[in-house]
Coordinates of C-alpha atoms in Angstrom, one line a residue:
M1 CA 0.2 0.1 0.2
K2 CA 1.1 3.1 -0.8
I3 CA 1.0 6.4 0.9
A4 CA 1.2 10.0 0.8
V5 CA 1.3 12.8 3.4
A6 CA 0.9 16.3 2.4
R7 CA 2.9 19.7 3.1
Y8 CA 0.3 21.8 2.0
P9 CA 0.7 25.4 1.6
V10 CA -2.4 27.1 3.0
G11 CA -4.1 29.5 0.5
S12 CA -6.6 31.8 0.0
P13 CA -9.5 30.8 -2.3
A14 CA -11.8 33.0 -3.9
D15 CA -14.4 30.7 -3.7
F16 CA -15.8 27.4 -3.2
D17 CA -14.9 26.5 -6.8
A18 CA -11.5 27.9 -6.4
F19 CA -10.6 25.5 -3.4
A20 CA -12.2 22.4 -5.4
A21 CA -10.0 23.0 -8.3
R22 CA -6.9 23.1 -6.0
Q23 CA -7.9 20.2 -4.0
A24 CA -8.3 18.2 -7.5
Q25 CA -5.3 19.0 -8.5
V26 CA -3.1 18.0 -5.5
L27 CA -4.7 15.2 -4.6
G28 CA -4.4 14.6 -8.9
E29 CA -0.5 14.4 -8.3
A30 CA -0.8 11.9 -5.4
A31 CA -3.0 9.6 -7.4
A32 CA -0.2 9.8 -10.1
A33 CA 2.4 9.2 -7.7
G34 CA 0.6 5.6 -7.0
A35 CA -0.8 6.4 -3.5
R36 CA -3.7 4.5 -2.2
I37 CA -4.3 6.6 0.8
A38 CA -3.5 10.5 0.6
V39 CA -3.6 12.7 3.5
L40 CA -4.2 16.4 4.0
P41 CA -3.5 18.6 6.8
E42 CA -5.4 19.9 10.1
Y43 CA -7.5 22.7 9.5
L44 CA -8.0 22.5 6.0
S45 CA -11.3 24.1 6.1
L46 CA -10.4 27.1 7.5
E47 CA -8.6 27.9 4.1
L48 CA -12.4 28.3 3.0
A49 CA -12.6 31.5 5.6
A50 CA -10.8 33.2 2.9
T51 CA -13.8 33.4 0.6
F52 CA -15.3 36.0 3.0
R53 CA -15.0 39.5 3.6
K54 CA -12.3 40.5 6.1
H55 CA -14.3 41.0 9.1
I56 CA -15.1 37.3 8.9
F57 CA -12.1 35.5 7.7
S58 CA -9.8 38.0 10.3
D59 CA -12.1 36.6 13.0
L60 CA -12.0 33.0 14.1
P61 CA -15.7 33.0 15.6
A62 CA -17.0 34.1 12.3
S63 CA -14.8 32.3 10.1
L64 CA -16.2 28.8 11.9
A65 CA -19.6 30.0 11.8
A66 CA -19.4 30.9 8.5
I67 CA -17.8 28.0 6.6
Q68 CA -20.3 25.7 7.9
Q69 CA -22.4 26.7 4.9
Y70 CA -19.4 24.5 2.9
R71 CA -20.2 21.2 4.7
Q72 CA -22.4 19.6 2.5
Q73 CA -20.1 20.7 -0.6
W74 CA -16.6 19.9 1.3
L75 CA -18.3 16.1 1.9
A76 CA -19.8 16.3 -1.8
L77 CA -16.0 16.9 -3.1
F78 CA -13.7 14.8 -1.4
S79 CA -16.3 11.7 -1.8
R80 CA -16.2 12.8 -5.6
L81 CA -12.3 12.9 -5.5
A82 CA -12.0 9.8 -3.6
R83 CA -14.2 7.8 -6.2
E84 CA -12.8 9.2 -9.1
L85 CA -9.1 9.1 -8.2
D86 CA -9.9 5.4 -7.0
M87 CA -8.2 6.4 -3.7
H88 CA -8.6 6.8 0.0
V89 CA -8.4 10.6 1.3
V90 CA -8.0 11.4 4.3
A91 CA -9.3 15.2 4.1
G92 CA -7.1 17.2 7.0
S93 CA -10.1 17.9 9.2
F94 CA -13.1 20.7 9.3
L95 CA -14.0 22.3 12.2
L96 CA -17.8 20.9 12.6
D97 CA -21.1 23.1 14.7
T98 CA -22.5 20.3 16.8
G99 CA -24.8 22.8 17.7
N100 CA -24.8 25.9 19.8
A101 CA -21.8 27.2 18.4
R102 CA -19.4 24.6 19.6
Y103 CA -17.3 22.6 16.9
R104 CA -15.3 19.6 17.0
N105 CA -12.3 19.5 15.3
R106 CA -13.4 16.4 12.9
C107 CA -10.8 14.4 10.6
D108 CA -13.1 13.0 7.5
W109 CA -11.9 10.2 5.5
F110 CA -13.3 9.6 2.1
T111 CA -13.0 5.7 0.8
P112 CA -13.2 4.9 -3.0
G113 CA -16.4 3.3 -2.2
G114 CA -18.0 6.1 -1.4
Q115 CA -18.4 5.8 2.3
Q116 CA -17.2 8.5 4.7
L117 CA -15.7 8.0 8.1
W118 CA -14.3 10.0 11.2
Q119 CA -12.4 10.9 14.5
D120 CA -12.7 13.7 15.9
K121 CA -9.7 15.4 17.9
L122 CA -9.7 13.9 21.4
Q123 CA -7.0 16.6 23.2
L124 CA -7.4 20.4 22.8
T125 CA -4.3 22.5 23.0
G126 CA -3.9 25.3 24.7
F127 CA -5.2 27.7 21.3
E128 CA -8.1 25.5 20.9
K129 CA -9.2 25.4 24.9
S130 CA -8.6 29.5 24.9
T131 CA -11.1 30.0 21.7
G132 CA -13.7 28.9 24.4
L133 CA -15.4 27.1 21.1
I134 CA -14.4 24.1 20.5
D135 CA -15.1 20.8 22.2
A136 CA -12.8 17.4 22.2
G137 CA -14.1 14.5 21.4
D138 CA -15.3 11.5 23.3
E139 CA -14.5 8.4 21.1
L140 CA -11.9 6.6 19.6
K141 CA -12.0 4.9 16.5
V142 CA -10.2 1.9 13.9
F143 CA -10.6 1.7 10.8
D144 CA -10.4 -1.4 7.9
I145 CA -9.1 -0.6 4.7
D146 CA -8.6 -2.5 2.1
G147 CA -7.6 -5.2 5.0
V148 CA -5.6 -2.9 7.0
R149 CA -6.4 -1.5 10.3
V150 CA -5.9 2.3 10.9
G151 CA -6.1 4.8 13.4
V152 CA -6.3 8.4 13.4
A153 CA -4.3 11.5 15.8
I154 CA -5.1 14.6 14.7
C155 CA -2.0 16.8 15.5
Y156 CA -1.9 16.9 19.2
D157 CA -3.5 13.4 19.9
S158 CA -0.2 12.1 18.7
E159 CA 1.9 13.2 21.9
F160 CA -0.5 11.0 23.8
P161 CA 0.3 7.6 24.3
L162 CA -2.6 5.4 25.9
P163 CA -5.5 6.2 23.0
V164 CA -3.3 5.2 20.5
R165 CA -2.2 2.5 22.4
R166 CA -6.2 1.3 22.4
Q167 CA -6.2 1.6 18.5
Y168 CA -3.0 -0.7 18.2
E169 CA -4.7 -3.2 20.6
A170 CA -7.8 -2.8 18.4
G171 CA -5.2 -4.2 15.5
A172 CA -4.3 -0.6 14.1
R173 CA -0.6 -1.0 12.1
L174 CA -1.2 2.6 10.9
L175 CA -1.5 5.9 12.5
I176 CA -2.8 8.9 10.5
V177 CA -1.8 12.2 12.1
P178 CA -2.9 15.3 10.1
S179 CA -1.4 18.6 12.0
C180 CA -0.9 22.1 11.8
T181 CA 1.9 23.9 14.3
D182 CA 2.8 27.7 13.7
T183 CA 6.1 27.2 16.3
A184 CA 9.4 24.7 15.3
A185 CA 9.0 23.7 18.9
G186 CA 5.1 22.6 17.8
A187 CA 6.6 21.2 15.2
T188 CA 9.2 19.2 16.7
R189 CA 6.6 18.0 19.9
V190 CA 4.2 16.4 16.9
R191 CA 6.9 14.6 15.1
V192 CA 8.2 13.2 18.3
G193 CA 5.1 12.0 19.3
C194 CA 4.6 10.5 15.6
L195 CA 8.5 8.3 16.1
A196 CA 7.1 7.7 19.8
R197 CA 4.3 6.1 19.0
A198 CA 6.0 4.5 16.2
L199 CA 8.3 3.2 18.4
E200 CA 6.4 1.7 21.2
N201 CA 3.7 0.4 19.2
R202 CA 5.7 -1.0 16.1
M203 CA 3.3 0.7 13.7
F204 CA 3.5 2.8 10.4
V205 CA 2.8 6.5 11.1
A206 CA 2.0 9.0 8.6
Q207 CA 2.2 12.9 9.4
S208 CA 0.5 15.8 6.9
V209 CA 1.5 19.6 7.6
T210 CA 0.3 22.9 7.0
A211 CA 3.0 25.4 5.4
G212 CA 3.8 28.4 5.0
L213 CA 2.7 32.2 5.7
A214 CA -1.4 33.2 5.7
E215 CA -1.6 36.3 7.4
W216 CA -5.3 36.7 6.7
S217 CA -6.2 33.9 9.0
P218 CA -6.0 34.2 13.0
A219 CA -5.6 30.3 13.1
L220 CA -3.4 29.2 9.8
D221 CA -0.9 32.7 10.1
V222 CA 2.3 30.6 10.3
N223 CA 3.1 27.1 10.0
T224 CA 5.5 24.7 10.2
G225 CA 7.4 21.5 10.0
E226 CA 7.4 18.5 7.1
A227 CA 5.6 16.0 6.3
A228 CA 6.9 12.5 6.6
I229 CA 6.6 8.9 6.9
F230 CA 8.0 6.9 10.6
A231 CA 8.5 2.9 11.5
P232 CA 9.9 1.9 14.1
M233 CA 14.2 2.4 14.7
D234 CA 14.9 -0.7 13.9
A235 CA 16.4 -3.9 11.7
G236 CA 14.7 -3.2 8.2
F237 CA 14.0 0.5 8.7
P238 CA 16.0 3.4 8.7
A239 CA 17.9 4.0 11.5
D240 CA 15.6 7.0 11.9
G241 CA 12.8 5.9 11.7
V242 CA 12.0 8.4 8.6
L243 CA 11.0 6.3 5.4
A244 CA 10.2 9.3 3.5
Q245 CA 9.9 13.2 4.1
T246 CA 9.2 16.4 2.0
R247 CA 11.6 19.1 1.7
E248 CA 11.4 22.8 1.4
G249 CA 9.4 23.5 -2.5
Q250 CA 7.9 19.5 -2.3
M251 CA 4.5 19.1 -2.1
W252 CA 3.8 15.3 -1.1
A253 CA 6.2 12.6 0.9
V254 CA 5.1 9.4 -0.4
A255 CA 6.6 5.6 0.7
E256 CA 5.3 1.7 -0.3
L257 CA 4.0 0.2 3.0
D258 CA 4.6 -3.2 3.1
F259 CA 2.1 -4.8 6.2
A260 CA 2.9 -8.5 5.2
A261 CA 7.1 -8.1 5.3
F262 CA 6.3 -5.5 8.9
E263 CA 4.5 -7.9 10.6
A264 CA 7.0 -10.5 9.8
S265 CA 9.8 -8.7 10.8
R266 CA 8.5 -8.5 14.5
T267 CA 10.2 -11.9 14.8
H268 CA 13.9 -10.1 14.4
A269 CA 13.3 -7.0 16.0
Q270 CA 16.2 -5.6 18.0
V271 CA 13.9 -4.4 20.6
A272 CA 9.9 -5.3 21.5
N273 CA 8.2 -2.1 22.7
D274 CA 5.1 -3.3 21.6
R275 CA 4.8 -7.0 23.2
D276 CA 6.7 -5.5 26.0
W277 CA 3.9 -3.1 26.7
A278 CA 2.7 -4.9 30.1
G279 CA 6.0 -5.2 31.7
Q280 CA 5.2 -1.3 32.2
L281 CA 1.9 -2.2 34.7
Q282 CA 3.1 -4.9 36.8
P283 CA 2.0 -4.3 40.2
G284 CA 5.2 -2.7 41.5
L285 CA 5.6 0.0 39.2
A286 CA 2.1 1.7 39.4
H287 CA 3.7 4.1 42.6
A288 CA 7.4 5.7 42.9
V289 CA 9.0 4.8 46.3
V290 CA 10.5 7.8 47.7
T291 CA 13.7 6.7 49.5
N292 CA 15.9 9.8 51.4
A293 CA 19.2 9.8 51.1
H294 CA 21.5 10.8 53.6

């Protein structure tokens, strides 16, 4: 299975048709590269705020309210592209109104067969909490995609081991991480989280990112990081765990994931964090004993 993850330069589309044309173009490039799964970044829907007047796009609450009118077109667009390109499309995330002007950061997954799946962001960042508008999700999912089980962890969620571990225990061997970070430190945190989840669960992790400046937006103003596909730092894989990554100016990082060979590699792994996980749960390790030194 070949997967492509985007380093997506944030634009300012004039209208939904312009947004749709760009999505068709960039996803067409991923399909041409042979991707079976293409991953766009977190907060992709906020690019649509640029289609409104300044008093809306420069104000986050107004932007979130305004983009809701595009929800059905968003679903129809990515559903159509997934079918036409015969490719799974992970459409970053859409800030979805769940009632009473409260929103969830929802990652939409569109299958070539016409199905729409989703995973909400579970852990909110300080920025998301400070808006007073966004709620955390409350359901953890795993999708069966072409015989491979896949989980989604939206940006900050990748920095928390236990939910991802639950996805692994439900059979996930690929973790999709749509992300958006505005500082080098933030980009590093998500990247380290992805590498850690790959190591401890022995799974592939695929991270997409936003890129460039969008000074018109209070949420997408500055964007950092490189899109990458990670594997455990172990025998048969790169020593740094990086299977593929974008470089400045590159849109897509693409890698072939051989899940059969991946499973077989467990038998000759140098370390077995995935199988040794239970060792840290023994009763004697439930609490640390403080010893006074003299």
